[in-house]
Short mmCIF file of C-alpha atoms and ligand atoms in Angstrom, two decimals:
data_model
loop_
_atom_site.label_atom_id
_atom_site.label_comp_id
_atom_site.label_asym_id
_atom_site.label_seq_id
_atom_site.Cartn_x
_atom_site.Cartn_y
_atom_site.Cartn_z
CA UNK A 1 -13.48 21.09 87.61
CA UNK A 2 -12.10 21.24 91.12
CA UNK A 3 -13.74 17.81 91.70
CA UNK A 4 -10.29 15.74 92.64
CA UNK A 5 -8.48 18.71 90.88
CA UNK A 6 -6.54 21.35 93.19
CA UNK A 7 -7.37 25.17 92.23
CA UNK A 8 -4.09 25.87 90.37
CA UNK A 9 -4.15 22.90 88.33
CA UNK A 10 -7.97 23.73 87.28
CA UNK A 11 -7.69 27.44 86.47
CA UNK A 12 -5.93 27.36 83.09
CA UNK A 13 -8.60 25.24 81.90
CA UNK A 14 -11.61 26.93 83.42
CA UNK A 15 -10.22 30.40 81.97
CA UNK A 16 -10.30 28.38 78.50
CA UNK A 17 -13.54 26.68 78.71
CA UNK A 18 -15.52 29.81 79.70
CA UNK A 19 -13.79 31.75 76.76
CA UNK A 20 -14.83 28.85 74.33
CA UNK A 21 -18.31 28.09 76.06
CA UNK A 22 -19.40 31.54 77.63
CA UNK A 23 -22.82 30.57 78.03
CA UNK A 24 -24.98 27.38 78.91
CA UNK A 25 -26.67 27.68 75.37
CA UNK A 26 -23.00 27.50 73.78
CA UNK A 27 -22.02 24.70 75.68
CA UNK A 28 -25.29 22.91 74.76
CA UNK A 29 -24.88 23.63 71.13
CA UNK A 30 -21.26 22.17 71.06
CA UNK A 31 -20.47 18.48 69.96
CA UNK A 32 -19.12 16.38 72.52
CA UNK A 33 -16.16 15.85 70.56
CA UNK A 34 -15.47 19.93 71.09
CA UNK A 35 -15.99 19.58 74.88
CA UNK A 36 -13.84 16.98 75.49
CA UNK A 37 -11.13 18.67 73.11
CA UNK A 38 -10.78 21.90 75.33
CA UNK A 39 -11.22 19.71 78.35
CA UNK A 40 -8.41 17.83 77.30
CA UNK A 41 -5.32 17.37 80.18
CA UNK A 42 -7.89 17.91 83.00
CA UNK A 43 -8.64 14.10 83.52
CA UNK A 44 -11.94 12.68 84.73
CA UNK A 45 -13.53 13.27 81.59
CA UNK A 46 -16.93 12.22 82.67
CA UNK A 47 -17.22 15.86 84.31
CA UNK A 48 -16.90 17.20 80.88
CA UNK A 49 -19.58 14.98 79.69
CA UNK A 50 -22.01 15.58 82.63
CA UNK A 51 -21.54 19.41 82.40
CA UNK A 52 -22.32 19.05 78.52
CA UNK A 53 -25.16 17.09 79.27
CA UNK A 54 -26.14 18.96 81.93
CA UNK A 55 -26.23 22.52 79.96
CA UNK A 56 -28.30 20.46 77.16
CA UNK A 57 -30.92 19.70 80.25
CA UNK A 58 -31.07 22.95 81.41
CA UNK A 59 -31.56 24.75 77.71
CA UNK A 60 -34.18 22.19 76.63
CA UNK A 61 -35.97 21.57 79.80
CA UNK A 62 -35.38 24.79 81.78
CA UNK A 63 -35.68 27.64 79.16
CA UNK A 64 -32.01 28.13 79.66
CA UNK A 65 -32.06 28.85 83.22
CA UNK A 66 -30.29 27.00 85.91
CA UNK A 67 -32.80 25.63 88.47
CA UNK A 68 -32.66 26.94 91.85
CA UNK A 69 -35.01 24.24 93.42
CA UNK A 70 -32.61 21.60 94.82
CA UNK A 71 -34.77 18.83 93.84
CA UNK A 72 -34.74 19.85 90.28
CA UNK A 73 -31.10 21.01 90.25
CA UNK A 74 -30.02 17.31 91.77
CA UNK A 75 -31.62 15.44 89.09
CA UNK A 76 -29.26 17.11 86.49
CA UNK A 77 -26.52 14.52 84.95
CA UNK A 78 -23.61 14.44 87.33
CA UNK A 79 -25.24 16.24 90.04
CA UNK A 80 -24.86 14.83 93.55
CA UNK A 81 -25.52 16.34 97.21
CA UNK A 82 -22.41 17.89 97.10
CA UNK A 83 -22.94 20.04 93.67
CA UNK A 84 -26.32 20.84 94.68
CA UNK A 85 -25.08 22.37 97.95
CA UNK A 86 -22.26 24.08 96.43
CA UNK A 87 -23.79 25.49 93.68
CA UNK A 88 -27.29 26.79 94.95
CA UNK A 89 -25.59 28.30 98.11
CA UNK A 90 -22.63 29.89 96.19
CA UNK A 91 -24.93 30.97 93.25
CA UNK A 92 -28.51 31.29 94.77
CA UNK A 93 -27.78 32.05 98.58
CA UNK A 94 -29.44 28.68 99.21
CA UNK A 95 -28.80 27.44 102.89
CA UNK A 96 -27.35 24.26 101.79
CA UNK A 97 -24.15 22.63 103.08
CA UNK A 98 -21.47 21.57 100.69
CA UNK A 99 -19.39 18.79 102.18
CA UNK A 100 -16.24 18.39 100.22
CA UNK A 101 -13.05 16.41 101.18
CA UNK A 102 -11.73 19.58 102.78
CA UNK A 103 -14.77 20.38 104.81
CA UNK A 104 -15.08 16.94 105.97
CA UNK A 105 -11.44 17.25 107.39
CA UNK A 106 -12.13 20.43 109.32
CA UNK A 107 -15.37 18.95 110.83
CA UNK A 108 -14.08 15.93 111.69
CA UNK A 109 -11.37 17.72 113.59
CA UNK A 110 -13.52 20.13 114.96
CA UNK A 111 -15.83 17.72 116.79
CA UNK A 112 -13.37 14.74 117.03
CA UNK A 113 -15.56 12.49 114.70
CA UNK A 114 -14.28 9.09 114.54
CA UNK A 115 -15.39 7.64 111.42
CA UNK A 116 -14.48 8.42 107.98
CA UNK A 117 -16.63 10.61 105.68
CA UNK A 118 -15.96 7.23 103.13
CA UNK A 119 -18.07 5.22 105.60
CA UNK A 120 -21.70 5.70 105.65
CA UNK A 121 -21.65 6.24 109.51
CA UNK A 122 -19.11 9.19 109.15
CA UNK A 123 -20.65 10.41 105.82
CA UNK A 124 -24.19 10.61 107.84
CA UNK A 125 -22.65 12.45 110.77
CA UNK A 126 -20.69 15.10 108.87
CA UNK A 127 -23.27 15.72 106.74
CA UNK A 128 -25.69 16.12 109.66
CA UNK A 129 -22.77 18.51 111.20
CA UNK A 130 -22.38 20.72 107.90
CA UNK A 131 -26.22 21.09 107.45
CA UNK A 132 -26.51 21.99 111.20
CA UNK A 133 -24.02 24.81 111.19
CA UNK A 134 -24.53 26.63 107.97
CA UNK A 135 -26.29 30.12 108.17
CA UNK A 136 -29.21 31.42 106.87
CA UNK A 137 -27.31 34.56 105.85
CA UNK A 138 -24.54 33.98 103.11
CA UNK A 139 -24.29 30.53 103.32
CA UNK A 140 -21.81 30.43 100.13
CA UNK A 141 -19.64 32.65 102.07
CA UNK A 142 -19.69 29.94 104.68
CA UNK A 143 -19.15 27.27 102.80
CA UNK A 144 -16.18 28.67 101.11
CA UNK A 145 -14.74 29.86 104.26
CA UNK A 146 -14.75 26.15 105.40
CA UNK A 147 -13.33 25.03 101.78
CA UNK A 148 -10.82 27.22 102.24
CA UNK A 149 -9.78 26.98 105.73
CA UNK A 150 -9.51 23.07 104.70
CA UNK A 151 -7.17 23.84 101.82
CA UNK A 152 -5.07 26.31 103.45
CA UNK A 153 -4.91 26.11 107.18
CA UNK A 154 -6.63 22.87 108.59
CA UNK A 155 -4.10 20.69 106.19
CA UNK A 156 -4.33 16.99 105.95
CA UNK A 157 -0.51 16.81 107.39
CA UNK A 158 0.65 19.18 109.63
CA UNK A 159 -2.27 21.25 109.99
CA UNK A 160 -1.51 25.04 110.94
CA UNK A 161 -3.22 24.96 114.55
CA UNK A 162 -1.37 28.40 115.34
CA UNK A 163 -2.97 30.72 113.07
CA UNK A 164 -6.49 28.42 112.92
CA UNK A 165 -9.39 30.86 113.71
CA UNK A 166 -11.34 27.86 115.35
CA UNK A 167 -8.63 26.51 117.23
CA UNK A 168 -10.01 27.45 120.28
CA UNK A 169 -13.29 25.23 119.80
CA UNK A 170 -11.28 22.51 118.02
CA UNK A 171 -11.83 19.05 119.91
CA UNK A 172 -9.17 17.37 118.09
CA UNK A 173 -6.73 20.10 118.95
CA UNK A 174 -7.96 20.27 122.60
CA UNK A 175 -7.67 16.30 122.68
CA UNK A 176 -4.06 16.57 121.66
CA UNK A 177 -5.17 14.39 119.15
CA UNK A 178 -5.13 16.31 115.89
CA UNK A 179 -3.57 13.15 113.80
CA UNK A 180 -6.15 10.72 114.51
CA UNK A 181 -8.89 12.91 113.08
CA UNK A 182 -10.11 12.21 110.37
CA UNK A 183 -9.35 8.38 110.93
CA UNK A 184 -7.43 6.74 107.98
CA UNK A 185 -8.92 4.66 105.48
CA UNK A 186 -7.05 2.20 103.28
CA UNK A 187 -7.02 3.42 99.72
CA UNK A 188 -7.57 0.80 96.79
CA UNK A 189 -4.24 -0.10 95.15
CA UNK A 190 -3.15 1.86 92.23
CA UNK A 191 -3.40 -0.47 89.22
CA UNK A 192 -0.44 0.18 86.67
CA UNK A 193 -1.53 -0.59 83.02
CA UNK A 194 0.95 -1.11 80.20
CA UNK A 195 -0.40 -0.42 76.70
CA UNK A 196 1.13 -1.08 73.13
CA UNK A 197 0.01 1.17 70.59
CA UNK A 198 0.55 1.46 66.79
CA UNK A 199 1.27 4.86 65.06
CA UNK A 200 0.16 4.72 61.78
CA UNK A 201 1.23 7.64 59.61
CA UNK A 202 0.53 8.40 55.85
CA UNK A 203 0.74 12.04 54.54
CA UNK A 204 0.86 13.82 57.45
CA UNK A 205 -2.27 12.10 58.93
CA UNK A 206 -2.16 9.59 61.82
CA UNK A 207 -4.70 6.94 62.17
CA UNK A 208 -6.65 7.48 65.33
CA UNK A 209 -9.63 5.60 66.88
CA UNK A 210 -12.15 6.33 69.84
CA UNK A 211 -11.08 4.55 73.03
CA UNK A 212 -13.28 1.73 74.67
CA UNK A 213 -13.66 0.55 78.26
CA UNK A 214 -13.93 2.04 81.61
CA UNK A 215 -11.23 4.69 81.67
CA UNK A 216 -10.72 7.73 79.21
CA UNK A 217 -14.04 6.43 77.24
CA UNK A 218 -14.51 7.95 73.98
CA UNK A 219 -11.12 9.94 73.58
CA UNK A 220 -9.00 9.58 70.48
CA UNK A 221 -5.94 7.89 70.29
CA UNK A 222 -3.87 5.54 68.23
CA UNK A 223 -5.30 2.04 68.17
CA UNK A 224 -3.64 0.08 71.16
CA UNK A 225 -4.22 -3.00 73.44
CA UNK A 226 -3.82 -3.41 76.82
CA UNK A 227 -0.74 -5.59 77.71
CA UNK A 228 -1.40 -8.48 79.76
CA UNK A 229 0.98 -8.57 83.14
CA UNK A 230 4.82 -9.52 82.23
CA UNK A 231 3.51 -9.71 78.25
CA UNK A 232 6.69 -8.74 75.85
CA UNK A 233 5.98 -5.87 73.47
CA UNK A 234 8.42 -8.27 71.15
CA UNK A 235 5.20 -9.76 69.82
CA UNK A 236 4.43 -6.31 68.38
CA UNK A 237 3.68 -7.53 65.10
CA UNK A 238 0.91 -9.71 66.20
CA UNK A 239 -0.64 -7.19 68.11
CA UNK A 240 -0.11 -4.54 65.35
CA UNK A 241 -2.08 -6.84 62.89
CA UNK A 242 -5.00 -7.42 65.30
CA UNK A 243 -5.20 -3.88 66.43
CA UNK A 244 -5.43 -2.56 62.57
CA UNK A 245 -7.94 -5.02 61.98
CA UNK A 246 -9.95 -3.50 64.93
CA UNK A 247 -9.51 0.13 63.86
CA UNK A 248 -10.41 -0.48 59.96
CA UNK A 249 -13.52 -2.28 61.38
CA UNK A 250 -14.62 0.78 63.40
CA UNK A 251 -13.97 2.98 60.26
S1 SF4 B 301 -7.28 24.07 115.30
FE1 SF4 B 301 -5.95 23.00 113.82
S2 SF4 B 301 -6.69 20.82 113.65
FE2 SF4 B 301 -8.67 22.03 114.43
S3 SF4 B 301 -9.80 23.09 112.84
FE3 SF4 B 301 -8.05 24.34 112.94
S4 SF4 B 301 -6.10 23.98 111.84
FE4 SF4 B 301 -7.86 22.11 112.14
#
């Protein structure tokens, strides 16, 4: 839940989720639609699908126990290098690094790394640093401390160097160039999407269809279409007829 999401935003969803699915077995038994319904509002629904699929794998292939071997754990759906390091260090005391955005920023400043974690060279360097630093004792506490430092002190803008416990070793600070690390990278432009939807209601029931396409796939919504740039909604009845046919075809 915390991938791309702040703790404060995820917390109420987390509490609801674990009270609805308190065990891996209960999550594995649930239908995907139930899991998505509990996740609704948190966004990035691929995370919920992966978590659900991973729970099923754990039950079917690993007797309901989370595998501790990184090579096995790393094959679960939706699990990459970061998740492997985070889960195995926090839950099983495995001395593995967990390089998230906050940790990458702290290390980039601490060692004045001039390449971004989004570039292959920067990712290699930062992962190597993170793996070199992680201690054999309490690696989970170490990883959480670095994450927390990045989230509360080594902030993206206006880092609080005056109260930072790493200040005396921080190369970016000693160089007087905290703002230069990590280097800025251009992000893909945000695309605004306009949709026309049709609400068809009868006897307190509303027609819903499952969404297709790259975003929010599989979620339920009133039938709709994406509007082309500058398209006018005044042609709504024509669009409504078209959408209605599509919805009926899906049953
Ligand atoms: S001294 Fe400042 S820039 Fe360096 S790690 Fe601490 S908060 Fe970040």
